[in-house]
Coordinates of C-alpha atoms in Angstrom, one line a residue:
Chain A
M1 CA -21.9 33.6 -2.2
L2 CA -24.3 30.7 -2.2
S3 CA -26.8 32.6 -4.1
S4 CA -24.4 33.2 -7.2
L5 CA -24.2 29.6 -7.4
T6 CA -28.0 29.1 -7.8
P7 CA -28.1 29.6 -11.5
H8 CA -25.3 27.0 -11.7
L9 CA -27.0 24.2 -10.1
P10 CA -27.8 21.8 -12.9
V11 CA -24.1 21.7 -14.1
L12 CA -22.6 21.7 -10.4
Q13 CA -24.5 18.6 -9.9
V14 CA -22.5 16.6 -12.7
V15 CA -19.2 18.6 -12.3
V16 CA -18.8 18.4 -8.9
P17 CA -18.6 14.4 -8.7
L18 CA -16.5 14.3 -11.9
M19 CA -13.8 16.4 -10.4
A20 CA -13.9 14.7 -7.1
A21 CA -13.3 11.4 -8.8
P22 CA -9.9 11.4 -9.4
L23 CA -9.1 13.2 -6.3
C24 CA -9.9 10.0 -4.5
T25 CA -7.4 8.3 -6.4
L26 CA -4.8 11.0 -6.2
I27 CA -5.2 11.3 -2.5
G28 CA -4.5 7.8 -2.0
N29 CA -5.8 7.6 1.6
R30 CA -9.1 5.5 1.9
H31 CA -10.3 7.3 4.9
L32 CA -9.9 10.7 3.3
A33 CA -11.2 9.2 -0.1
W34 CA -14.2 8.4 1.7
T35 CA -14.8 11.7 3.1
I36 CA -14.5 13.2 -0.2
A37 CA -16.8 11.0 -1.9
F38 CA -19.5 11.3 0.8
I39 CA -19.2 15.2 1.2
T40 CA -19.6 15.0 -3.0
A41 CA -22.5 12.8 -3.0
L42 CA -24.2 14.9 -0.2
A43 CA -23.7 18.0 -2.2
A44 CA -25.1 16.4 -5.4
F45 CA -28.1 15.3 -3.2
V46 CA -28.7 18.8 -1.8
V47 CA -28.4 20.3 -5.3
S48 CA -31.1 17.8 -6.7
A49 CA -33.1 18.4 -3.9
L50 CA -33.2 22.2 -4.6
L51 CA -33.7 21.4 -8.2
L52 CA -36.5 19.3 -7.7
G53 CA -38.1 22.1 -5.2
S54 CA -38.0 24.7 -7.9
V55 CA -39.4 22.8 -11.0
L56 CA -42.1 20.8 -9.1
D57 CA -44.5 23.7 -10.0
G58 CA -44.2 22.8 -13.7
S59 CA -41.2 25.2 -14.6
V60 CA -38.2 24.4 -16.5
I61 CA -34.6 25.3 -16.0
S62 CA -32.4 25.6 -19.0
Y63 CA -28.8 25.8 -18.4
H64 CA -26.3 26.9 -21.3
L65 CA -23.1 25.0 -20.9
G66 CA -20.3 27.4 -21.5
G67 CA -22.8 30.2 -22.6
W68 CA -23.5 28.6 -26.0
A69 CA -27.1 29.0 -26.5
P70 CA -29.2 25.9 -27.6
P71 CA -29.3 24.1 -30.3
W72 CA -25.7 24.9 -30.6
G73 CA -24.4 24.4 -27.5
I74 CA -25.2 21.8 -24.9
E75 CA -28.0 22.3 -22.7
Y76 CA -28.9 21.1 -19.3
R77 CA -32.7 20.8 -19.2
I78 CA -34.3 20.3 -16.0
D79 CA -38.0 19.7 -15.6
A80 CA -40.1 17.6 -13.0
A81 CA -39.4 14.4 -14.8
N82 CA -35.6 14.4 -14.6
A83 CA -35.4 16.5 -11.2
F84 CA -37.1 13.2 -9.9
V85 CA -34.6 10.9 -11.3
L86 CA -31.7 13.0 -10.0
F87 CA -33.4 13.2 -6.7
I88 CA -33.7 9.3 -6.5
V89 CA -30.1 8.7 -7.9
S90 CA -28.4 11.0 -5.5
L91 CA -30.6 10.1 -2.6
I92 CA -29.5 6.3 -3.0
G93 CA -25.8 7.5 -4.1
V94 CA -25.6 9.2 -0.6
L95 CA -27.2 6.5 1.6
V96 CA -25.1 3.8 -0.1
L97 CA -21.7 5.4 0.6
P98 CA -21.6 5.0 4.7
Y99 CA -22.7 1.4 4.2
A100 CA -20.0 0.8 1.4
R101 CA -17.3 1.8 3.7
Q102 CA -18.1 -0.9 6.3
S103 CA -18.8 -3.4 3.5
I104 CA -16.0 -3.0 1.6
E105 CA -13.6 -3.4 4.5
H106 CA -14.7 -7.1 4.4
E107 CA -14.7 -7.5 0.9
F108 CA -11.5 -6.5 -0.6
E109 CA -8.1 -5.1 0.1
A110 CA -7.7 -1.6 1.5
S111 CA -5.3 -0.6 -1.0
T112 CA -8.1 -0.6 -3.7
H113 CA -10.7 1.2 -1.8
T114 CA -9.5 4.4 -3.5
Y115 CA -10.3 3.1 -6.6
F116 CA -13.5 1.9 -5.3
Y117 CA -14.7 5.3 -4.5
T118 CA -13.5 7.0 -7.7
C119 CA -15.4 4.2 -9.9
Y120 CA -18.3 5.0 -7.5
L121 CA -18.0 8.8 -7.8
L122 CA -17.7 8.4 -11.9
C123 CA -20.7 6.0 -11.9
L124 CA -22.8 8.5 -9.9
T125 CA -21.6 11.6 -12.3
G126 CA -22.8 9.6 -15.4
L127 CA -26.0 8.6 -14.1
L128 CA -26.5 12.3 -12.8
G129 CA -25.2 13.3 -16.3
V130 CA -27.7 11.3 -18.4
A131 CA -30.7 12.7 -16.5
A132 CA -29.9 16.2 -16.4
T133 CA -28.7 16.7 -19.9
G134 CA -31.0 17.9 -22.7
D135 CA -28.6 16.9 -25.6
A136 CA -28.8 13.7 -27.2
F137 CA -25.2 12.8 -27.7
N138 CA -24.3 13.8 -24.3
V139 CA -26.5 11.2 -22.9
F140 CA -24.3 8.7 -24.7
V141 CA -21.3 10.0 -23.5
F142 CA -22.7 10.2 -19.9
L143 CA -24.2 6.8 -20.2
E144 CA -20.8 5.4 -21.0
I145 CA -18.9 7.1 -18.3
S146 CA -21.4 5.5 -15.6
S147 CA -21.3 1.9 -17.7
L148 CA -17.6 1.9 -17.8
A149 CA -17.3 2.8 -14.2
T150 CA -20.1 -0.1 -13.4
Y151 CA -18.1 -2.7 -15.2
A152 CA -15.4 -2.0 -13.0
L153 CA -17.5 -1.9 -9.8
V154 CA -19.0 -5.1 -10.7
A155 CA -15.4 -6.7 -11.3
F156 CA -14.4 -5.6 -7.4
G157 CA -16.4 -8.6 -6.5
A158 CA -13.7 -10.7 -7.8
R159 CA -12.2 -11.1 -4.4
R160 CA -15.2 -13.1 -3.2
D161 CA -16.2 -14.8 -6.1
K162 CA -14.2 -15.1 -9.4
R163 CA -17.3 -15.2 -11.4
A164 CA -17.7 -11.5 -11.0
L165 CA -15.0 -11.1 -13.6
T166 CA -17.1 -13.0 -16.4
A167 CA -20.2 -11.3 -15.0
A168 CA -18.5 -7.9 -15.6
Y169 CA -17.1 -9.1 -18.8
N170 CA -20.6 -10.1 -20.1
Y171 CA -22.2 -6.9 -18.9
L172 CA -19.6 -5.0 -20.6
I173 CA -20.1 -6.7 -24.1
M174 CA -23.9 -6.4 -23.7
G175 CA -23.8 -2.9 -22.6
T176 CA -21.4 -1.7 -25.1
I177 CA -24.0 -3.2 -27.7
G178 CA -26.7 -1.2 -26.3
A179 CA -24.9 1.8 -25.9
T180 CA -23.9 1.5 -29.7
F181 CA -27.3 0.8 -30.8
F182 CA -28.4 3.9 -29.0
V183 CA -25.7 6.0 -30.8
I184 CA -26.8 4.6 -34.4
G185 CA -30.4 5.8 -33.5
I186 CA -29.0 9.3 -32.6
G187 CA -27.1 9.2 -35.8
F188 CA -30.5 8.6 -37.9
L189 CA -32.0 11.4 -36.0
Y190 CA -29.0 13.8 -36.7
M191 CA -29.1 12.6 -40.4
V192 CA -32.8 13.7 -41.0
T193 CA -32.7 16.9 -38.4
G194 CA -29.3 18.2 -38.3
T195 CA -29.7 18.8 -34.4
L196 CA -28.8 17.1 -31.4
N197 CA -30.6 19.2 -28.9
M198 CA -33.8 17.3 -27.6
A199 CA -36.2 20.1 -27.6
D200 CA -35.0 21.2 -31.1
L201 CA -35.1 17.4 -32.1
A202 CA -38.7 17.3 -31.1
V203 CA -39.5 20.3 -33.3
R204 CA -37.8 19.2 -36.4
L205 CA -38.8 15.6 -36.2
A206 CA -42.6 17.0 -36.1
E207 CA -41.6 18.4 -39.6
V208 CA -40.0 15.5 -40.9
G209 CA -42.8 13.3 -40.1
D210 CA -43.2 9.8 -40.3
T211 CA -40.2 8.4 -42.4
R212 CA -38.4 5.1 -42.5
V213 CA -35.4 6.6 -41.1
T214 CA -37.2 8.1 -37.9
R215 CA -38.8 4.8 -37.3
V216 CA -35.6 3.0 -37.6
A217 CA -34.1 5.2 -35.1
F218 CA -36.8 4.8 -32.7
V219 CA -36.5 1.0 -32.8
F220 CA -32.6 1.4 -32.5
I221 CA -33.1 3.6 -29.5
L222 CA -35.7 1.3 -27.9
V223 CA -33.4 -1.9 -28.2
G224 CA -30.3 0.1 -27.0
M225 CA -32.0 1.2 -24.0
G226 CA -34.0 -2.1 -23.5
L227 CA -30.3 -3.6 -23.1
K228 CA -29.5 -1.1 -20.6
L229 CA -32.6 -1.4 -18.5
A230 CA -32.8 -5.1 -18.7
M231 CA -36.0 -5.3 -20.4
F232 CA -36.9 -9.0 -20.8
P233 CA -35.5 -10.7 -23.0
L234 CA -32.5 -8.4 -23.0
H235 CA -31.8 -9.0 -19.2
L236 CA -29.2 -11.7 -19.3
W237 CA -26.4 -9.9 -18.0
L238 CA -28.5 -8.7 -14.9
P239 CA -28.6 -11.7 -12.7
N240 CA -25.1 -12.6 -12.7
A241 CA -23.7 -9.0 -12.5
Y242 CA -26.0 -8.3 -9.5
N243 CA -25.4 -11.5 -7.7
Y244 CA -21.3 -11.3 -8.1
A245 CA -20.9 -7.5 -7.6
P246 CA -20.1 -6.2 -4.0
S247 CA -23.1 -5.7 -1.8
A248 CA -22.9 -2.0 -1.8
V249 CA -22.6 -1.8 -5.7
T250 CA -25.6 -4.1 -6.3
A251 CA -27.8 -2.2 -3.9
F252 CA -26.7 1.0 -5.7
L253 CA -27.0 -0.3 -9.2
A254 CA -30.3 -1.9 -8.7
A255 CA -31.6 1.3 -7.2
T256 CA -30.3 3.5 -9.8
A257 CA -28.8 2.3 -13.2
T258 CA -31.7 0.6 -14.8
K259 CA -34.0 3.4 -13.7
V260 CA -31.9 6.1 -15.3
A261 CA -32.0 4.1 -18.6
L262 CA -35.7 3.8 -18.1
Y263 CA -36.0 7.5 -17.9
V264 CA -33.8 7.8 -21.1
L265 CA -36.3 5.7 -23.0
L266 CA -39.3 7.7 -21.8
R267 CA -37.6 11.2 -22.7
F268 CA -37.0 9.9 -26.1
T269 CA -40.4 8.2 -26.7
F270 CA -42.5 11.2 -25.3
T271 CA -40.3 14.3 -25.7
V272 CA -38.2 13.8 -28.7
F273 CA -40.4 11.6 -30.9
Q274 CA -43.6 13.1 -29.1
F275 CA -45.4 9.8 -30.0
D276 CA -46.2 11.3 -33.2
F277 CA -45.2 8.3 -35.1
P278 CA -47.8 5.2 -35.5
V279 CA -44.8 3.0 -35.2
Q280 CA -44.5 3.8 -31.6
E281 CA -47.9 3.3 -30.6
L282 CA -47.6 -0.4 -32.3
T283 CA -44.3 -0.9 -30.6
F284 CA -45.6 -0.4 -27.4
E285 CA -48.9 -2.1 -27.7
Y286 CA -47.6 -5.2 -29.6
V287 CA -43.9 -5.4 -28.5
V288 CA -43.3 -3.7 -24.9
M289 CA -46.6 -4.6 -23.4
P290 CA -46.4 -8.2 -24.2
L291 CA -42.8 -8.4 -23.1
A292 CA -43.6 -6.6 -19.9
L293 CA -46.4 -9.1 -19.1
V294 CA -44.0 -12.0 -19.8
A295 CA -41.2 -10.5 -17.6
M296 CA -43.6 -10.1 -14.7
F297 CA -44.4 -13.8 -14.8
A298 CA -41.2 -15.5 -16.2
A299 CA -38.6 -13.6 -14.0
S300 CA -40.8 -14.2 -10.9
I301 CA -41.2 -17.8 -11.5
A302 CA -37.4 -18.0 -12.0
A303 CA -36.9 -15.8 -8.8
V304 CA -38.9 -18.7 -7.1
F305 CA -36.4 -21.2 -7.9
Q306 CA -33.1 -19.6 -7.0
Q307 CA -31.0 -20.9 -4.4
D308 CA -29.2 -17.4 -3.7
V309 CA -31.0 -14.5 -2.2
K310 CA -29.2 -11.9 -4.1
R311 CA -29.8 -13.8 -7.4
L312 CA -33.4 -14.1 -6.3
L313 CA -33.7 -10.5 -5.8
A314 CA -32.1 -9.8 -9.2
Y315 CA -34.6 -11.9 -11.1
S316 CA -37.2 -10.1 -9.1
S317 CA -35.7 -6.7 -10.4
I318 CA -36.4 -8.1 -14.0
A319 CA -40.1 -8.7 -13.0
Q320 CA -40.2 -5.1 -11.4
V321 CA -38.9 -3.6 -14.6
G322 CA -41.7 -5.5 -16.2
Y323 CA -44.3 -3.3 -14.0
M324 CA -42.6 -0.1 -14.9
L325 CA -42.5 -0.9 -18.8
L326 CA -46.3 -2.0 -18.4
G327 CA -47.3 1.2 -16.9
V328 CA -45.7 3.3 -19.7
A329 CA -47.1 0.6 -22.4
L330 CA -50.5 1.6 -21.1
L331 CA -49.9 4.6 -23.3
S332 CA -52.4 7.1 -21.1
E333 CA -51.0 9.7 -18.4
A334 CA -52.1 7.6 -15.7
G335 CA -49.9 4.7 -16.8
L336 CA -47.1 6.7 -17.2
T337 CA -47.7 8.2 -13.7
A338 CA -47.6 4.8 -12.3
G339 CA -44.5 3.7 -14.2
I340 CA -42.6 6.7 -12.8
I341 CA -44.0 6.1 -9.3
H342 CA -43.1 2.4 -9.5
L343 CA -39.6 3.8 -10.6
F344 CA -39.1 5.7 -7.4
N345 CA -40.6 2.9 -5.2
H346 CA -39.0 0.1 -6.6
A347 CA -35.4 2.0 -6.0
V348 CA -36.3 2.4 -2.7
T349 CA -37.5 -1.2 -2.0
K350 CA -34.8 -2.8 -4.0
G351 CA -32.1 -0.5 -2.2
A352 CA -33.3 -1.5 1.0
L353 CA -33.5 -5.2 0.2
F354 CA -30.0 -5.4 -1.4
L355 CA -28.6 -3.5 1.5
A356 CA -30.1 -5.9 4.0
V357 CA -28.8 -8.9 2.2
G358 CA -25.3 -7.1 2.2
C359 CA -25.6 -7.1 6.0
F360 CA -26.2 -11.0 6.0
V361 CA -23.1 -11.3 3.7
Y362 CA -20.9 -9.1 5.9
Q363 CA -22.0 -11.2 9.0
I364 CA -22.0 -14.9 7.7
G365 CA -20.3 -14.7 4.3
S366 CA -22.6 -15.9 2.1
S367 CA -26.2 -15.0 0.9
R368 CA -27.2 -18.8 -0.2
L369 CA -30.7 -19.6 1.3
G370 CA -29.2 -22.9 2.9
D371 CA -26.6 -20.7 5.0
L372 CA -29.5 -18.2 6.0
K373 CA -31.3 -20.7 8.2
G374 CA -32.4 -19.2 11.6
I375 CA -30.9 -15.9 10.4
G376 CA -34.0 -14.3 11.9
K377 CA -32.8 -15.2 15.4
T378 CA -29.1 -14.2 15.1
M379 CA -29.9 -11.2 13.1
P380 CA -33.4 -10.1 14.1
W381 CA -32.8 -6.4 13.0
T382 CA -31.5 -6.9 9.6
T383 CA -34.1 -9.9 9.0
A384 CA -36.8 -7.3 10.1
A385 CA -35.6 -4.8 7.6
F386 CA -35.5 -7.5 5.0
V387 CA -39.1 -8.6 5.4
A388 CA -40.3 -4.9 5.4
G389 CA -38.8 -4.6 2.1
G390 CA -40.2 -7.9 0.8
L391 CA -43.8 -7.0 2.0
S392 CA -43.1 -3.9 -0.1
L393 CA -42.1 -6.0 -3.0
I394 CA -45.3 -8.0 -2.5
G395 CA -47.4 -4.7 -2.5
V396 CA -48.7 -5.0 1.0
P397 CA -50.6 -1.9 2.0
L398 CA -48.8 0.6 4.1
T399 CA -45.6 0.0 2.0
V400 CA -44.6 1.8 -1.2
G401 CA -45.2 -1.3 -3.3
F402 CA -49.0 -1.0 -2.5
I403 CA -48.9 2.6 -3.9
S404 CA -47.1 1.2 -7.1
K405 CA -49.6 -1.3 -7.8
W406 CA -52.6 0.8 -6.7
Y407 CA -51.6 3.3 -9.2
L408 CA -50.9 0.4 -11.9
I409 CA -53.9 -1.2 -11.4
Q410 CA -56.1 1.9 -11.4
A411 CA -54.3 3.0 -14.8
S412 CA -55.1 -0.5 -16.2
L413 CA -58.7 -0.3 -15.0
Q414 CA -58.9 3.2 -16.7
T415 CA -58.0 1.9 -19.9
G416 CA -60.6 -1.0 -19.9
S417 CA -58.2 -3.6 -19.4
L418 CA -59.4 -5.6 -16.5
W419 CA -57.1 -8.6 -17.5
I420 CA -54.1 -6.7 -17.1
A421 CA -55.0 -5.8 -13.6
G422 CA -55.6 -9.4 -12.9
L423 CA -52.3 -10.4 -14.3
I424 CA -50.8 -7.5 -12.2
V425 CA -52.5 -9.0 -9.0
A426 CA -51.5 -12.9 -10.0
S427 CA -47.9 -11.9 -10.8
S428 CA -47.9 -10.1 -7.1
L429 CA -48.8 -13.8 -5.8
I430 CA -45.9 -15.2 -7.1
A431 CA -43.8 -12.5 -5.3
V432 CA -45.5 -13.9 -2.1
V433 CA -43.9 -17.2 -2.9
Y434 CA -40.6 -16.1 -3.2
V435 CA -40.5 -13.8 -0.3
W436 CA -41.9 -16.4 1.8
R437 CA -39.2 -18.6 1.0
I438 CA -36.9 -16.3 2.5
V439 CA -39.0 -15.9 5.5
E440 CA -39.3 -19.3 6.3
V441 CA -35.7 -20.4 6.1
A442 CA -35.1 -17.2 8.2
Y443 CA -37.6 -17.8 10.9
L444 CA -38.5 -21.4 10.9
E445 CA -35.3 -23.2 10.5
P446 CA -33.0 -23.3 13.6
A447 CA -29.8 -21.7 13.2
P448 CA -26.5 -23.7 12.8
E449 CA -24.7 -24.6 16.1
G450 CA -22.1 -21.9 17.2
R451 CA -23.3 -18.9 15.2
A452 CA -23.2 -16.1 17.3
N453 CA -25.9 -13.6 18.0
K454 CA -24.4 -10.5 16.1
E455 CA -25.9 -7.9 14.0
A456 CA -24.1 -6.1 11.3
P457 CA -22.2 -2.7 12.2
L458 CA -24.5 0.3 12.8
A459 CA -23.1 2.1 9.7
M460 CA -24.6 -0.8 7.7
I461 CA -27.8 -1.1 9.7
L462 CA -28.7 2.6 9.5
P463 CA -28.8 3.3 5.6
T464 CA -30.6 0.1 5.3
Y465 CA -33.4 1.3 7.6
A466 CA -33.2 4.7 6.4
L467 CA -34.6 3.3 2.9
V468 CA -36.9 0.8 4.9
A469 CA -38.2 4.1 6.6
A470 CA -38.5 5.7 3.3
S471 CA -40.5 2.7 1.8
L472 CA -42.8 2.8 4.7
Y473 CA -43.3 6.6 4.9
F474 CA -43.9 7.0 1.3
G475 CA -46.2 4.0 1.5
I476 CA -48.1 5.9 4.1
N477 CA -48.0 9.3 2.9
S478 CA -47.6 9.2 -0.8
E479 CA -48.2 12.9 -1.7
L480 CA -44.7 13.9 -2.5
T481 CA -43.9 10.9 -4.5
S482 CA -47.4 10.9 -6.4
S483 CA -47.3 14.6 -7.1
A484 CA -43.6 14.3 -8.4
A485 CA -44.5 11.7 -10.7
S486 CA -47.8 12.8 -12.0
Q487 CA -45.9 16.1 -12.4
A488 CA -43.2 14.4 -14.2
A489 CA -45.8 12.3 -16.4
T490 CA -47.3 15.7 -17.4
A491 CA -44.0 17.4 -18.2
L492 CA -43.3 14.1 -20.5
Y493 CA -46.8 13.7 -21.8
S494 CA -48.2 17.2 -22.5
A495 CA -46.2 17.8 -25.6
T496 CA -47.4 14.4 -27.1
D497 CA -50.0 13.9 -29.7
L498 CA -51.6 11.4 -27.2
A499 CA -52.6 14.0 -24.8
S500 CA -54.4 16.1 -27.4
E501 CA -56.2 13.0 -28.6
G502 CA -57.2 12.4 -25.0
A503 CA -58.4 15.8 -24.5
A504 CA -60.2 15.9 -27.8
Q505 CA -62.4 12.7 -26.6
Chain B
M1 CA -28.2 -5.4 -67.0
W2 CA -28.5 -2.6 -64.4
D3 CA -30.2 0.5 -65.4
E4 CA -28.3 3.6 -64.5
M5 CA -30.3 4.8 -61.3
T6 CA -29.8 1.4 -59.5
A7 CA -26.1 1.3 -60.3
E8 CA -26.0 5.0 -59.1
F9 CA -27.7 4.0 -56.0
F10 CA -25.4 1.2 -55.2
V11 CA -22.0 2.9 -55.9
G12 CA -23.2 6.2 -54.4
H13 CA -24.0 4.4 -51.0
Y14 CA -20.9 2.4 -51.1
N15 CA -20.0 3.7 -47.5
Y16 CA -23.4 2.9 -46.3
W17 CA -23.0 -0.9 -47.6
M18 CA -19.7 -1.4 -46.2
T19 CA -21.1 0.1 -42.7
V20 CA -23.8 -2.4 -43.1
V21 CA -21.6 -5.4 -43.9
L22 CA -19.0 -4.3 -41.2
M23 CA -21.8 -3.8 -38.5
M24 CA -23.1 -7.5 -39.2
I25 CA -19.6 -8.9 -39.4
G26 CA -19.0 -7.5 -36.0
L27 CA -22.0 -8.4 -34.3
Y28 CA -21.9 -12.0 -35.7
V29 CA -18.3 -12.2 -34.5
V30 CA -19.4 -11.2 -30.8
V31 CA -22.2 -13.5 -30.7
S32 CA -20.5 -16.6 -32.4
R33 CA -16.9 -16.7 -31.3
G34 CA -16.2 -18.4 -28.1
N35 CA -12.9 -16.9 -27.6
L36 CA -13.2 -13.6 -25.3
V37 CA -10.7 -11.6 -27.2
K38 CA -12.2 -12.3 -30.4
K39 CA -15.3 -11.2 -28.9
I40 CA -13.7 -7.7 -28.2
V41 CA -12.4 -7.9 -31.7
G42 CA -16.0 -8.3 -33.1
L43 CA -17.2 -5.3 -30.7
N44 CA -14.7 -2.9 -32.4
L45 CA -15.7 -4.0 -35.8
F46 CA -19.2 -3.2 -34.4
Q47 CA -18.2 0.2 -33.2
T48 CA -16.1 1.1 -36.2
S49 CA -18.9 0.5 -38.4
V50 CA -20.8 3.1 -36.5
F51 CA -17.8 5.6 -36.6
M52 CA -18.1 5.1 -40.4
L53 CA -21.9 5.8 -40.6
Y54 CA -21.2 9.3 -38.8
I55 CA -18.4 10.3 -40.7
S56 CA -19.9 9.3 -44.1
M57 CA -23.1 11.5 -43.3
A58 CA -21.0 14.5 -42.8
K59 CA -18.9 14.2 -45.9
I60 CA -19.7 16.5 -48.9
L61 CA -18.2 16.0 -52.0
G62 CA -15.7 18.3 -52.8
G63 CA -15.9 19.6 -49.4
T64 CA -12.7 20.6 -47.8
A65 CA -11.9 20.5 -43.9
P66 CA -13.8 23.1 -42.0
I67 CA -11.0 25.7 -41.9
L68 CA -11.8 29.6 -42.2
T69 CA -10.2 30.6 -45.4
D70 CA -10.5 33.8 -47.7
N71 CA -12.9 32.0 -49.8
P72 CA -16.4 33.0 -48.4
D73 CA -18.0 30.2 -50.7
E74 CA -15.6 27.5 -49.7
V75 CA -17.6 24.3 -49.4
Y76 CA -16.5 22.2 -46.2
S77 CA -17.5 19.1 -44.6
N78 CA -19.8 19.3 -41.4
P79 CA -17.5 19.0 -38.6
L80 CA -19.8 18.1 -35.9
P81 CA -20.4 14.5 -36.5
H82 CA -16.8 14.1 -36.9
V83 CA -16.2 15.9 -33.4
L84 CA -18.9 13.5 -32.1
I85 CA -16.8 10.2 -33.3
L86 CA -14.0 11.4 -31.8
T87 CA -15.7 11.3 -28.6
A88 CA -17.3 8.0 -29.4
I89 CA -13.7 6.7 -30.5
V90 CA -12.5 7.7 -27.0
V91 CA -15.3 5.8 -25.4
G92 CA -14.5 3.1 -27.6
V93 CA -10.8 2.6 -26.8
A94 CA -11.9 2.7 -23.0
T95 CA -14.2 0.1 -23.4
T96 CA -11.6 -2.0 -25.2
A97 CA -9.2 -1.3 -22.5
L98 CA -11.5 -2.2 -19.9
G99 CA -12.6 -5.4 -21.5
L100 CA -9.0 -6.5 -22.2
A101 CA -8.1 -5.9 -18.4
L102 CA -11.0 -8.0 -17.6
I103 CA -9.7 -10.6 -19.9
I104 CA -6.3 -10.4 -18.3
R105 CA -8.1 -11.2 -14.8
I106 CA -10.3 -13.8 -16.1
R107 CA -7.2 -15.8 -17.6
E108 CA -5.3 -15.4 -14.1
S109 CA -8.3 -16.7 -12.1
F110 CA -9.7 -19.2 -14.7
D111 CA -6.9 -20.1 -16.6
T112 CA -8.5 -20.0 -19.9
I113 CA -10.5 -17.5 -22.0
E114 CA -12.7 -19.8 -23.7
E115 CA -16.2 -19.0 -22.8
D116 CA -17.1 -22.6 -22.9
E117 CA -14.7 -23.9 -20.5
I118 CA -15.1 -21.0 -18.4
F119 CA -19.1 -21.9 -18.2
E120 CA -18.0 -25.4 -17.4
I121 CA -15.8 -24.0 -14.4
E122 CA -18.8 -21.9 -13.3
Q123 CA -21.2 -24.9 -13.5
Q124 CA -18.7 -26.9 -11.5
M125 CA -18.5 -24.0 -8.7
A126 CA -22.4 -23.9 -8.6
K127 CA -22.7 -27.5 -8.3
N128 CA -19.9 -27.6 -5.5
A129 CA -21.9 -24.6 -3.6
T130 CA -25.2 -26.6 -3.7
S131 CA -23.5 -29.9 -2.5
S132 CA -21.8 -28.5 0.3
V133 CA -25.3 -26.9 1.4
G134 CA -26.7 -30.1 1.3
D135 CA -24.1 -31.9 3.4
R136 CA -24.9 -29.6 6.4

């Protein structure tokens, strides 16, 4: 029976969470709803692992929705690049759920928990759908499914702090503008090509050539996705949304949402536009690269001055998005590989860090630096996990952060820009400062009188340590991530003009 | 004064001009208004302009609805963008509903829906949190 399901794996990935989401609300019992959500997330993870396993050799799975052949029907097209993204998203999705069950008990009333799981599954559906689909308009639909669920998830934090509501509202305004820009871009592409299938678009855009419409379409898509992935200076929604959302939501979003948006940008840049157009090269060289470099410094420096650990990590996320974009903007296969590796590594690292902060919030009810004095003595395990994540953020050897920076610096040296490599190292040093601020408060300051030596519950510690272990494991044995990332980069890159240029040189 | 080509260019692209105008008005309202409900109105205008863009591009002069008739030479509009926009309208309605729901919650907890007043309250909250840490 299972083998008959195998050809349908690409769509099951998306349909199962979509079906399970309303079920959580209808059932009305939060324990049952959690069980359904967990089984669903686990199923999505197994499917994505199977998919990743079957495309790592460079093959492509094409699934025709409803039996309609592309380009007329919607096609789900799985190659190494999106299988890798699917794997990351579903991995985080399954790890955060047991954690969320504990942490939301503290954060809002039990009667709303079933809604929480519904939103969570819808968000997961949307993110997986965006990654799996090969249809440009389908990307928009799934993007909005995940975004709408995300706005609601952020607003769940209103029980703890009412500022979550305004954060969610601003995120909604910015996110909708971003998504609408994206649709305008797709509309222009449809005008000149008459197709929405990405593979078909690529062929026809090459025929259309470099016209003003294609240039405008590209820029609209870049800005739209830039808003969604918090590209500096379009990041304004991010610090508040991450800060006031419930802990589990912050960890889930930080590790997945921006990464999926980045994937869409890569997919359009390299697969759909194929890098045929001079405007793309110019945009990446003279707009994206400088902005990425500014993000690395400005956001890191802003992180140093934050008083709240969650907010500090949010600013650091913006800086890390800068590293990913920098890798891409180097416009070489090595750079793209570095960007994709960092996408995975940062998902693991930031996931672990936000989960650890969530443990603090669970025990002491705050994530402000002033309240975390001496936390290293009262919650040694959580703090140790946090420090491990922090080291990875800096890029200390034996952590995934080191692997990312290693690839990134190598890629920038390859293109002959020594100064970029220097800037990467310099901005990592700022990361040392903001991580040290937390370490200093946690270990060197005395704990306030009367705080019990009590760890967060095991259901929260274990997922945190799972991600910390992943960040250490993939930091020592980077074979799986680097081969998957380079395979993904090849899949994205091989179709482009740049690759043939490179081969000719 | 106008030579014929230009006049035709302007009149012939009437829908697209209106799309641009609506889009800019919508974006301007979102950015400039401090009232949260007005922002949502601006957002709706902005989205509507994109709906118009899609619907205009599919329209063929003299074309009918894409329904199978006995006449094989029937000229009909392209139904695909229209269907896409149906989806986009649903997304837009959902976004508006969620936005308005958030505004109701904001009004309940902040007692205002003016952005600058909310900003002031939030600043005050941040200041209180800092000073309470300083006391310890």
